[in-house]
Short mmCIF file of C-alpha atoms in Angstrom, two decimals:
data_model
loop_
_atom_site.label_atom_id
_atom_site.label_comp_id
_atom_site.label_asym_id
_atom_site.label_seq_id
_atom_site.Cartn_x
_atom_site.Cartn_y
_atom_site.Cartn_z
CA UNK A 1 -15.00 -13.55 11.64
CA UNK A 2 -14.02 -16.53 9.46
CA UNK A 3 -10.92 -18.64 10.08
CA UNK A 4 -9.34 -19.73 6.80
CA UNK A 5 -7.60 -23.08 7.25
CA UNK A 6 -6.49 -23.68 3.65
CA UNK A 7 -4.39 -21.72 1.18
CA UNK A 8 -6.67 -19.91 -1.32
CA UNK A 9 -4.15 -20.55 -4.11
CA UNK A 10 -3.45 -24.29 -3.78
CA UNK A 11 -5.78 -25.49 -0.96
CA UNK A 12 -2.91 -26.80 1.19
CA UNK A 13 -3.24 -26.62 4.98
CA UNK A 14 0.54 -26.72 5.47
CA UNK A 15 2.30 -23.49 6.40
CA UNK A 16 3.17 -21.11 9.20
CA UNK A 17 1.98 -17.75 10.47
CA UNK A 18 4.46 -15.27 9.01
CA UNK A 19 3.19 -11.82 10.05
CA UNK A 20 0.72 -10.08 12.30
CA UNK A 21 -0.46 -6.84 10.65
CA UNK A 22 -3.07 -4.64 12.33
CA UNK A 23 -4.28 -7.64 14.32
CA UNK A 24 -4.63 -9.88 11.26
CA UNK A 25 -2.67 -13.13 11.11
CA UNK A 26 -0.99 -13.64 7.75
CA UNK A 27 0.02 -17.22 6.98
CA UNK A 28 2.57 -18.37 4.41
CA UNK A 29 1.70 -21.53 2.51
CA UNK A 30 4.42 -24.20 2.69
CA UNK A 31 3.45 -25.60 -0.72
CA UNK A 32 3.13 -22.61 -3.07
CA UNK A 33 4.55 -19.74 -1.02
CA UNK A 34 1.42 -17.59 -1.20
CA UNK A 35 0.41 -15.51 1.81
CA UNK A 36 -3.15 -15.15 3.06
CA UNK A 37 -5.07 -13.61 5.93
CA UNK A 38 -6.24 -16.32 8.35
CA UNK A 39 -8.85 -14.37 10.36
CA UNK A 40 -11.18 -12.74 7.82
CA UNK A 41 -13.85 -10.27 9.06
CA UNK A 42 -17.52 -10.75 8.22
CA UNK A 43 -19.02 -9.53 4.95
CA UNK A 44 -20.55 -6.39 6.46
CA UNK A 45 -17.18 -5.30 7.88
CA UNK A 46 -15.45 -5.87 4.54
CA UNK A 47 -18.16 -3.97 2.66
CA UNK A 48 -17.61 -0.92 4.87
CA UNK A 49 -14.17 -0.49 3.29
CA UNK A 50 -15.74 0.29 -0.07
CA UNK A 51 -18.51 2.52 1.29
CA UNK A 52 -15.97 5.09 2.47
CA UNK A 53 -16.39 8.22 0.34
CA UNK A 54 -12.62 8.56 0.08
CA UNK A 55 -12.02 4.99 -1.13
CA UNK A 56 -9.85 4.95 -4.27
CA UNK A 57 -9.46 8.72 -4.37
CA UNK A 58 -6.38 9.24 -6.54
CA UNK A 59 -4.20 12.25 -7.19
CA UNK A 60 -3.55 13.40 -10.76
CA UNK A 61 -0.17 11.70 -10.99
CA UNK A 62 -1.64 8.33 -9.95
CA UNK A 63 -4.45 8.70 -12.50
CA UNK A 64 -1.93 9.39 -15.28
CA UNK A 65 0.14 6.37 -14.24
CA UNK A 66 -2.91 4.11 -14.19
CA UNK A 67 -4.14 5.33 -17.57
CA UNK A 68 -0.72 4.56 -19.05
CA UNK A 69 -0.80 1.07 -17.52
CA UNK A 70 -4.36 0.43 -18.74
CA UNK A 71 -3.35 1.56 -22.23
CA UNK A 72 -0.48 -0.95 -22.15
CA UNK A 73 -2.76 -3.75 -20.95
CA UNK A 74 -5.40 -3.00 -23.57
CA UNK A 75 -2.73 -3.01 -26.27
CA UNK A 76 -1.76 -6.55 -25.26
CA UNK A 77 -5.40 -7.69 -25.27
CA UNK A 78 -5.99 -6.20 -28.72
CA UNK A 79 -3.25 -8.45 -30.05
CA UNK A 80 -5.44 -11.47 -29.28
CA UNK A 81 -9.04 -10.32 -29.77
CA UNK A 82 -11.27 -7.83 -31.52
CA UNK A 83 -13.42 -5.27 -29.66
CA UNK A 84 -16.70 -6.59 -28.26
CA UNK A 85 -18.45 -6.48 -24.89
CA UNK A 86 -16.03 -5.91 -22.01
CA UNK A 87 -16.81 -6.36 -18.31
CA UNK A 88 -14.36 -4.79 -15.86
CA UNK A 89 -14.90 -6.32 -12.42
CA UNK A 90 -13.92 -3.82 -9.74
CA UNK A 91 -13.94 -1.03 -12.30
CA UNK A 92 -13.55 1.80 -9.73
CA UNK A 93 -14.04 5.13 -11.52
CA UNK A 94 -13.86 3.51 -14.96
CA UNK A 95 -10.31 4.34 -16.04
CA UNK A 96 -9.79 1.04 -17.87
CA UNK A 97 -13.28 1.27 -19.37
CA UNK A 98 -12.41 4.76 -20.67
CA UNK A 99 -9.54 3.27 -22.65
CA UNK A 100 -11.67 0.33 -23.82
CA UNK A 101 -14.49 2.61 -24.98
CA UNK A 102 -11.99 4.64 -27.00
CA UNK A 103 -10.88 1.40 -28.69
CA UNK A 104 -14.44 0.48 -29.71
CA UNK A 105 -15.56 -1.82 -26.88
CA UNK A 106 -19.07 -1.79 -25.40
CA UNK A 107 -18.28 -1.15 -21.75
CA UNK A 108 -19.74 -2.67 -18.58
CA UNK A 109 -18.46 -2.62 -15.01
CA UNK A 110 -19.08 -4.02 -11.55
CA UNK A 111 -18.13 -1.89 -8.56
CA UNK A 112 -18.70 -2.12 -4.78
CA UNK A 113 -18.14 1.59 -4.12
CA UNK A 114 -21.32 3.58 -4.92
CA UNK A 115 -19.31 6.79 -5.27
CA UNK A 116 -16.83 5.33 -7.75
CA UNK A 117 -19.59 3.52 -9.66
CA UNK A 118 -21.45 6.81 -10.07
CA UNK A 119 -18.30 8.46 -11.46
CA UNK A 120 -17.89 5.65 -13.99
CA UNK A 121 -21.59 5.80 -14.94
CA UNK A 122 -21.24 9.55 -15.46
CA UNK A 123 -18.76 8.82 -18.24
CA UNK A 124 -21.25 6.61 -20.08
CA UNK A 125 -20.30 3.15 -18.81
CA UNK A 126 -22.98 0.67 -17.70
CA UNK A 127 -21.99 -0.16 -14.11
CA UNK A 128 -23.63 -2.56 -11.64
CA UNK A 129 -23.24 -1.43 -8.02
CA UNK A 130 -22.59 -4.48 -5.85
CA UNK A 131 -20.63 -7.73 -5.82
CA UNK A 132 -19.84 -10.12 -8.67
CA UNK A 133 -22.02 -12.76 -6.95
CA UNK A 134 -25.04 -10.44 -6.93
CA UNK A 135 -24.44 -9.47 -10.55
CA UNK A 136 -24.32 -13.12 -11.66
CA UNK A 137 -27.56 -13.86 -9.79
CA UNK A 138 -29.39 -11.00 -11.48
CA UNK A 139 -27.76 -11.45 -14.92
CA UNK A 140 -27.14 -15.22 -15.25
CA UNK A 141 -27.19 -15.24 -19.07
CA UNK A 142 -24.93 -12.25 -19.64
CA UNK A 143 -21.77 -13.06 -21.60
CA UNK A 144 -18.70 -11.00 -22.48
CA UNK A 145 -15.91 -11.43 -25.01
CA UNK A 146 -13.47 -9.81 -22.57
CA UNK A 147 -13.53 -9.78 -18.76
CA UNK A 148 -10.89 -7.87 -16.85
CA UNK A 149 -10.18 -8.17 -13.13
CA UNK A 150 -7.35 -5.75 -12.46
CA UNK A 151 -5.84 -5.76 -8.97
CA UNK A 152 -9.05 -7.14 -7.46
CA UNK A 153 -8.54 -10.84 -6.69
CA UNK A 154 -6.30 -10.00 -3.73
CA UNK A 155 -9.42 -8.48 -2.09
CA UNK A 156 -11.53 -11.64 -2.42
CA UNK A 157 -12.13 -14.11 0.41
CA UNK A 158 -12.76 -17.13 -1.89
CA UNK A 159 -10.68 -16.67 -5.07
CA UNK A 160 -11.62 -20.07 -6.57
CA UNK A 161 -15.37 -19.36 -6.40
CA UNK A 162 -14.68 -15.87 -7.73
CA UNK A 163 -12.77 -17.29 -10.70
CA UNK A 164 -15.56 -19.77 -11.44
CA UNK A 165 -18.09 -16.93 -11.56
CA UNK A 166 -15.84 -14.92 -13.88
CA UNK A 167 -15.42 -17.85 -16.26
CA UNK A 168 -19.18 -18.48 -16.30
CA UNK A 169 -19.70 -14.96 -17.72
CA UNK A 170 -17.24 -15.45 -20.59
CA UNK A 171 -18.52 -16.02 -24.10
CA UNK A 172 -17.10 -18.85 -26.21
CA UNK A 173 -13.46 -18.07 -27.02
CA UNK A 174 -13.63 -15.11 -24.65
CA UNK A 175 -10.62 -13.76 -22.76
CA UNK A 176 -10.16 -13.32 -19.01
CA UNK A 177 -7.42 -10.92 -17.88
CA UNK A 178 -6.33 -10.84 -14.23
CA UNK A 179 -3.60 -8.82 -12.54
CA UNK A 180 -2.43 -8.91 -8.92
CA UNK A 181 0.71 -7.94 -6.98
CA UNK A 182 3.51 -10.52 -7.17
CA UNK A 183 4.65 -11.73 -3.76
CA UNK A 184 7.50 -13.83 -5.14
CA UNK A 185 9.22 -10.64 -6.32
CA UNK A 186 12.40 -9.17 -4.86
CA UNK A 187 10.67 -6.07 -3.46
CA UNK A 188 8.13 -8.14 -1.50
CA UNK A 189 10.87 -10.36 -0.11
CA UNK A 190 12.99 -7.39 1.02
CA UNK A 191 10.12 -5.42 2.57
CA UNK A 192 8.33 -8.36 4.22
CA UNK A 193 5.51 -7.11 6.42
CA UNK A 194 6.38 -3.50 5.45
CA UNK A 195 5.20 -4.11 1.87
CA UNK A 196 2.74 -1.35 0.89
CA UNK A 197 0.25 -3.92 -0.50
CA UNK A 198 0.15 -5.91 2.74
CA UNK A 199 -2.94 -4.09 4.00
CA UNK A 200 -5.45 -6.45 5.62
CA UNK A 201 -8.41 -6.60 5.67
CA UNK A 202 -8.60 -4.73 2.34
CA UNK A 203 -6.17 -7.22 0.81
CA UNK A 204 -6.70 -10.83 1.88
CA UNK A 205 -4.54 -12.80 -0.58
CA UNK A 206 -0.93 -12.28 -1.60
CA UNK A 207 -0.16 -14.69 -4.45
#
């Protein structure tokens, strides 16, 4: 168990414990308003989340919704860059990579869940099974014109280090696209600790 003493968004130590969810203390930063889990389990405990065979099993309606959202995101990206090599970090079953491949991108992924990685590989995507840190160690010279990190950074214990690794894999003039739930929104404020995304230890950061 690691005790986080500083906000992962702005590095401030000022704040107060706002919620206790499933035995995890969630602190609210006094400087930027982000929330974060104070008592983070060890790496092996976190990895077990993604080894579950049912992790990220989606019904048909959820898949359709995600495909529509990925299509929208890719459309925005295409307004700024031409197809090249894309790396989707936390690619799950490869739904975003499916859209990217259809648009002419050469597709790569990184995924912690062996089951989901195998499903993405079965559709023709090159997928590394493991963490971003392990991928960077084994592929230090790999570069991509587009890196996507969609609803992943809230899972990461050290977001700054994670961002630095992402940026190191970008080619010159490359594009990094990140999405994460918005905890300054009205819904989050109304629901408080009942927010559906407030699920430690799977989610550790709530920006």
